Coordinates of C-alpha atoms in Angstrom, one line a residue:
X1 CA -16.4 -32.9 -21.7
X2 CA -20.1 -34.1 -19.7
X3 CA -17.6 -33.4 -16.3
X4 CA -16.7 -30.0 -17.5
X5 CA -20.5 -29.0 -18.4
X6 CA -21.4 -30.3 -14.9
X7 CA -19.0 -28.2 -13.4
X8 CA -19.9 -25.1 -15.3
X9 CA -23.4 -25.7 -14.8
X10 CA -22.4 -26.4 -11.3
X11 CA -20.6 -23.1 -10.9
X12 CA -24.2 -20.7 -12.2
X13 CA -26.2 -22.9 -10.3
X14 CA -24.2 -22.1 -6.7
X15 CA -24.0 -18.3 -7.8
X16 CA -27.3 -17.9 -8.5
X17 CA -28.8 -19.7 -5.1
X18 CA -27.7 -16.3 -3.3
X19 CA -31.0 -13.7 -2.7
X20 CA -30.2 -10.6 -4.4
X21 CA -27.8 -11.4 -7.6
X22 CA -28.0 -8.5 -9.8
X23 CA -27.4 -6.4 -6.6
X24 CA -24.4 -8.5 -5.7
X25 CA -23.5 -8.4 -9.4
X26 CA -23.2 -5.1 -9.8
X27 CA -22.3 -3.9 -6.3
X28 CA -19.1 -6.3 -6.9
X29 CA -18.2 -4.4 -10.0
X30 CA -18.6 -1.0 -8.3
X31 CA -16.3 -2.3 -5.5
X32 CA -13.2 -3.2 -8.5
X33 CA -13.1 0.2 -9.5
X34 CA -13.2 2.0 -5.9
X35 CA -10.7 -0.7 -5.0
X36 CA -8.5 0.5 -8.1
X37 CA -8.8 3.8 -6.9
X38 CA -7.5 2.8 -3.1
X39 CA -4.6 1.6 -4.5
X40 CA -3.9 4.5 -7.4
X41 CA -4.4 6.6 -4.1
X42 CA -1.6 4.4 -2.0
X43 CA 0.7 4.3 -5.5
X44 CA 0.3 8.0 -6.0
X45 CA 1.1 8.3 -1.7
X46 CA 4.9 7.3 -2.6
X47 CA 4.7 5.4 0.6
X48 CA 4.0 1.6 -1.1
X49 CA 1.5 -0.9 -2.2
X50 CA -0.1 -3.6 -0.7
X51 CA 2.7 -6.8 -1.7
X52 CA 0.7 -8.3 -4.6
X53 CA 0.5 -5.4 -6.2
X54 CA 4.0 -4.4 -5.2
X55 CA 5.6 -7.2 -7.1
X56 CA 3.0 -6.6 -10.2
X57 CA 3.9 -3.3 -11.0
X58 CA 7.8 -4.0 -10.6
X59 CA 7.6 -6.7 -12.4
X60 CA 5.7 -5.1 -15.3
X61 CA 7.7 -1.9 -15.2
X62 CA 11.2 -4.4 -15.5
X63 CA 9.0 -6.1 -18.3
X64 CA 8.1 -2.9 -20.1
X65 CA 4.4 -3.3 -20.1
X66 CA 1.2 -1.8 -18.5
X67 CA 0.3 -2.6 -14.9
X68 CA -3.1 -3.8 -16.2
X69 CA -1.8 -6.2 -18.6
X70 CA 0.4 -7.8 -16.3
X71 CA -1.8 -7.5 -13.3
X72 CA -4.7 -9.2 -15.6
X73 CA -2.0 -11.7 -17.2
X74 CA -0.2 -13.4 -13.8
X75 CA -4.0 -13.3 -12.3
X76 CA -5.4 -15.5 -15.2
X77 CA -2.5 -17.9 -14.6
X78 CA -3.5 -18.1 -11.0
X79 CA -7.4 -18.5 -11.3
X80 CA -6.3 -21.5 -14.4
X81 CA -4.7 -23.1 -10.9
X82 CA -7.5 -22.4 -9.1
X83 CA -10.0 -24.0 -11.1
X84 CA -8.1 -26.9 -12.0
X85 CA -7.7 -27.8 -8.0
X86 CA -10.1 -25.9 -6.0
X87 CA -13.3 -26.5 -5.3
X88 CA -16.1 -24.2 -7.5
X89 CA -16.8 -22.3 -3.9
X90 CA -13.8 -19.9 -5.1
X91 CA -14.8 -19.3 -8.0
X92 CA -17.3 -16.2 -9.3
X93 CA -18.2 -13.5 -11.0
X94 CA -16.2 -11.3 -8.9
X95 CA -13.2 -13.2 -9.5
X96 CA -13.5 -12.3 -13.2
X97 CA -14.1 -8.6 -12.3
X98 CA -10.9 -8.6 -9.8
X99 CA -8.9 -10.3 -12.7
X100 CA -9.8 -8.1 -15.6
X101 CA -10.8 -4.6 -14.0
X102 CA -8.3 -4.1 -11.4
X103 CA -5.2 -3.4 -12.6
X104 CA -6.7 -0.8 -15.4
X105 CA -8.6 1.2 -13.1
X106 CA -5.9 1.7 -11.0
X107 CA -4.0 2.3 -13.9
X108 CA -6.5 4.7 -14.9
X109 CA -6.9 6.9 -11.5
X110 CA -3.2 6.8 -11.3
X111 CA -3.3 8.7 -14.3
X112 CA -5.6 11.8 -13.2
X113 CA -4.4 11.9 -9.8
X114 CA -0.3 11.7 -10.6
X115 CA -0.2 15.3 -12.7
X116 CA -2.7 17.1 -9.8
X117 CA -0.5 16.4 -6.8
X118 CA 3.4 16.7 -9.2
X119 CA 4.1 20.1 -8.1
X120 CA 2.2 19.8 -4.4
X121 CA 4.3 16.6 -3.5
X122 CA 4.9 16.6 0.5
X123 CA 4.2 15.1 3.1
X124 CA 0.9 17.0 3.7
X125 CA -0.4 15.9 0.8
X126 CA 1.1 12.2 0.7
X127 CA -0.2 11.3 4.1
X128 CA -3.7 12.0 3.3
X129 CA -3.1 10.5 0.1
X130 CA -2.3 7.2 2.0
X131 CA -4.8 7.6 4.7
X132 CA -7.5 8.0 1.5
X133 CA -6.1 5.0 0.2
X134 CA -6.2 2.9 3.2
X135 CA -9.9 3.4 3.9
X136 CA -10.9 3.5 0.2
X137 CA -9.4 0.2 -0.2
X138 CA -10.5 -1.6 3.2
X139 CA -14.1 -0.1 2.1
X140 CA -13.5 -1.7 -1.5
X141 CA -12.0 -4.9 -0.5
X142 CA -15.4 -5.4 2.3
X143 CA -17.6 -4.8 0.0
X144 CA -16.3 -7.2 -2.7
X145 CA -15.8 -9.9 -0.2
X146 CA -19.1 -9.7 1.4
X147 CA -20.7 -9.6 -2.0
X148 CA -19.8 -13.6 -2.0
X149 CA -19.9 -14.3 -5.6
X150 CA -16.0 -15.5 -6.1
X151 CA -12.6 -14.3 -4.7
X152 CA -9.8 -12.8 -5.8
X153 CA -7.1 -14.8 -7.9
X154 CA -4.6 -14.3 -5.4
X155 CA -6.7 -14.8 -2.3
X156 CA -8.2 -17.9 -3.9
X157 CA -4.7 -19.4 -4.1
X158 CA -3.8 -18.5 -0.6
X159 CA -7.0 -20.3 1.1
X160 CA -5.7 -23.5 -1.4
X161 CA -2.5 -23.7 -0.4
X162 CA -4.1 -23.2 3.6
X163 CA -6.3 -26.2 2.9
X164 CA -3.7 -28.4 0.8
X165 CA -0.6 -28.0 3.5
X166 CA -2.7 -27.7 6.8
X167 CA -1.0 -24.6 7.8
X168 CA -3.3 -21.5 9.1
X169 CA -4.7 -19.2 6.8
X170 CA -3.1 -16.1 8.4
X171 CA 0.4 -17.8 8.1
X172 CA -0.2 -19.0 4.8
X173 CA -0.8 -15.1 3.9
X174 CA 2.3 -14.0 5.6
X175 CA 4.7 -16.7 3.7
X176 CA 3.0 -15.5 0.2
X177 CA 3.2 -12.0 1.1
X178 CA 6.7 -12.2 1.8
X179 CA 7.1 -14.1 -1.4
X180 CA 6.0 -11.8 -3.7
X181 CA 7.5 -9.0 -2.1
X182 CA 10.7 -10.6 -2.6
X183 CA 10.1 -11.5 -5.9
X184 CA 9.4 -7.9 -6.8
X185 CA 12.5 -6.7 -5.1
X186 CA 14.3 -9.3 -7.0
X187 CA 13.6 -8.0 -10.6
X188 CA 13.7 -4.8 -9.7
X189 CA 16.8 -4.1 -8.4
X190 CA 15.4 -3.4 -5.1
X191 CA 18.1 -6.0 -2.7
X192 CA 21.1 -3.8 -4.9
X193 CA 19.2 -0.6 -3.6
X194 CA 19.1 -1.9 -0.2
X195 CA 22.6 -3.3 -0.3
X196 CA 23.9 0.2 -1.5
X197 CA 22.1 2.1 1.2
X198 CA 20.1 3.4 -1.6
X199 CA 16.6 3.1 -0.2
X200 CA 15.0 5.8 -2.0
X201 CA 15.7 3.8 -5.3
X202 CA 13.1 0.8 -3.6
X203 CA 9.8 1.0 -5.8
X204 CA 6.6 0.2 -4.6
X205 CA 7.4 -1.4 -1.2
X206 CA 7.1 1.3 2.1
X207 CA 5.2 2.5 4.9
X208 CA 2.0 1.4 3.3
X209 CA 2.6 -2.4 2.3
X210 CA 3.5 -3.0 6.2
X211 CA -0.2 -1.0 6.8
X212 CA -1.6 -3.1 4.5
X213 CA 0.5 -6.8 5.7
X214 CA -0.8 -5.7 9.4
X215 CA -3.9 -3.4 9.3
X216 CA -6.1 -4.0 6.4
X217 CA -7.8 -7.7 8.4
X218 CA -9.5 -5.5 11.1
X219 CA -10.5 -2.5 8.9
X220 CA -11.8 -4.7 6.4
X221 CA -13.6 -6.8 9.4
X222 CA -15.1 -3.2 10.7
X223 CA -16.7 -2.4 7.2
X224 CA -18.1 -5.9 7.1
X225 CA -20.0 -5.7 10.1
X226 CA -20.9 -1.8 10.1
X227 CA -21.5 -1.2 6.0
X228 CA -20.9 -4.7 3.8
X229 CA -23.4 -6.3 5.7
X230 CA -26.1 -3.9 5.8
X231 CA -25.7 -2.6 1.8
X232 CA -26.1 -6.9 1.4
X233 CA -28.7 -6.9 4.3
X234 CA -26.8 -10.3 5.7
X235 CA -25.3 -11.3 9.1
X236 CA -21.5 -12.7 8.3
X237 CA -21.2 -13.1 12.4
X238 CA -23.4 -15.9 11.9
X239 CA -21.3 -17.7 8.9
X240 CA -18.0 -17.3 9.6
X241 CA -15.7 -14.3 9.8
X242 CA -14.2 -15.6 7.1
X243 CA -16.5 -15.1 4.1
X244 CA -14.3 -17.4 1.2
X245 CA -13.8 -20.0 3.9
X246 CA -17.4 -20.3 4.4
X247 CA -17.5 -20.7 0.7
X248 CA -15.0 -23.1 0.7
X249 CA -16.5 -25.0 3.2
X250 CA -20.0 -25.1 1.3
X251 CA -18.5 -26.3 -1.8
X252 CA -17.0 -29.4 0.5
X253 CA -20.6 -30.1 1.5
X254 CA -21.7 -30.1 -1.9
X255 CA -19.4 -32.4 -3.5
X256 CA -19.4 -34.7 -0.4
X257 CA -23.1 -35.9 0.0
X258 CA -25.9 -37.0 -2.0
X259 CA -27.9 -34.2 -4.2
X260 CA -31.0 -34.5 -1.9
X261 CA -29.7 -34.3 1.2
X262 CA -27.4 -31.2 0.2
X263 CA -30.6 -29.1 -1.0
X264 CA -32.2 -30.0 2.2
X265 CA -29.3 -29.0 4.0
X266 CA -28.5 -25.5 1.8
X267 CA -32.5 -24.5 2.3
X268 CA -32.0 -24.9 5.9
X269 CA -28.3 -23.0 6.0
X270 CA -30.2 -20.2 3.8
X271 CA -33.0 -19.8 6.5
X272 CA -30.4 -20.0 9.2
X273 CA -28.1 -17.2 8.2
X274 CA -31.2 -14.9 7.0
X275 CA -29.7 -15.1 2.8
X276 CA -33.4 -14.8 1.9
X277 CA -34.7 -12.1 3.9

């Protein structure tokens, strides 16, 4: 019980040593429900989802339940992972935002948009829908990372697994991806679509899950340096291009080395990297 108090107290204590925290705070929220909307506007598209969310919804359609549930239920089974083996540097208030609010508000969007585009669905209006959704989301997603109060549940378990089996990040990614998006395919009937030429039948896996596999990194990368970083008044070039590795990497610090070297050595990172201009 002392270790878990430490660790929670540990947890506020590394959120709270960021300049700006309300702003973050709130800023993060904001992001959730435009990133929601990103991906109501890629669902409504007909042209995929980005592979997490792929298997999610298949899974909770097969299931019979809401997208949100599920999406809210398999991401609080990851994040238990998480904090049972990761270091706190994962972990946030944003995590709990990503976990809890995504899945409704996309869920909810879904809902207006759907009925207003039913009798206008072609390909004049699905493209923009997916070119929407791609910069919505790539704005969303920047803005949540560079907000640096927690990841998401299932990016949090792709930078453990990195660090645990010593294989890149980026390949790491690629193998879970893959994973998932087979898994969804799996219960949803989606190999007997493919198998029976059927490809129509394939739910939630298209054009705009291999966007998202191949294109989201740079976008995302572009609205860090040219938006995220300016809204947060930061310079992420100087950390690492990486924001949750840099995270990672500070919780390493923490738990390796005596408490007053590491405030020594966090004071003079802060000053550094300009996180109390």
């Amino acid at each position: 019980m002392k270790n878990l108090k430490s660790e929670a107290y540990g947890y506020i204590k590394d959120m709270f040593a960021q300049h700006n925290m309300v702003k973050r705070i709130v800023l993060s929220f904001i992001s959730i429900i435009v990133m929601g909307f990103g991906i109501s506007l890629f669902s409504v598209s007909g042209f995929g989802v980005d592979p997490f969310t792929s298997m999610n919804m298949n899974i909770a359609s097969t299931l019979g339940i809401s997208f949100g549930t599920y999406q809210m239920i398999i991401n609080a089974v990851i994040l238990l992972y998480v904090i049972l083996v990761a270091h706190r540097g994962l972990v946030g208030v944003g995590t709990v935002f990503n976990m809890v609010g995504c899945g409704y508000t996309c869920e909810f969007f879904q809902k207006l948009i759907q009925p207003a585009v039913k009798n206008h669905y072609t390909l004049e209006i699905r493209i923009p829908l997916l070119i929407a959704g791609i910069i919505t989301l790539c704005f969303a997603c920047s803005l949540f990372f560079t907000a640096n109060i927690g990841v998401g549940p299932y990016d949090a378990l792709g930078f453990m697994l990195s660090r645990s089996t010593k294989i890149a990040h980026k390949w790491i990614r690629v193998i879970t991806d893959f994973t998932v998006i087979l898994i969804g395919l799996i219960v949803s009937g989606g190999f007997t679509a493919i198998f029976s030429g059927s490809l129509s039948e394939i739910k939630n896996i298209g054009l705009g899950t291999i966007i998202t596999a191949f294109c989201m990194g740079p976008l995302i990368n572009t609205f860090n340096k040219y938006v995220s970083a300016k809204i947060f008044n930061v310079d992420y070039e100087k950390i690492s291009k990486d924001v949750a590795f840099f995270m990672i990497k500070g919780s390493i610090v923490k738990n390796a080395k005596p408490l007053y070297i590491l405030k020594a050595e966090r004071n003079s990172a802060i000053n550094s990297y300009g996180l109390l201009k």
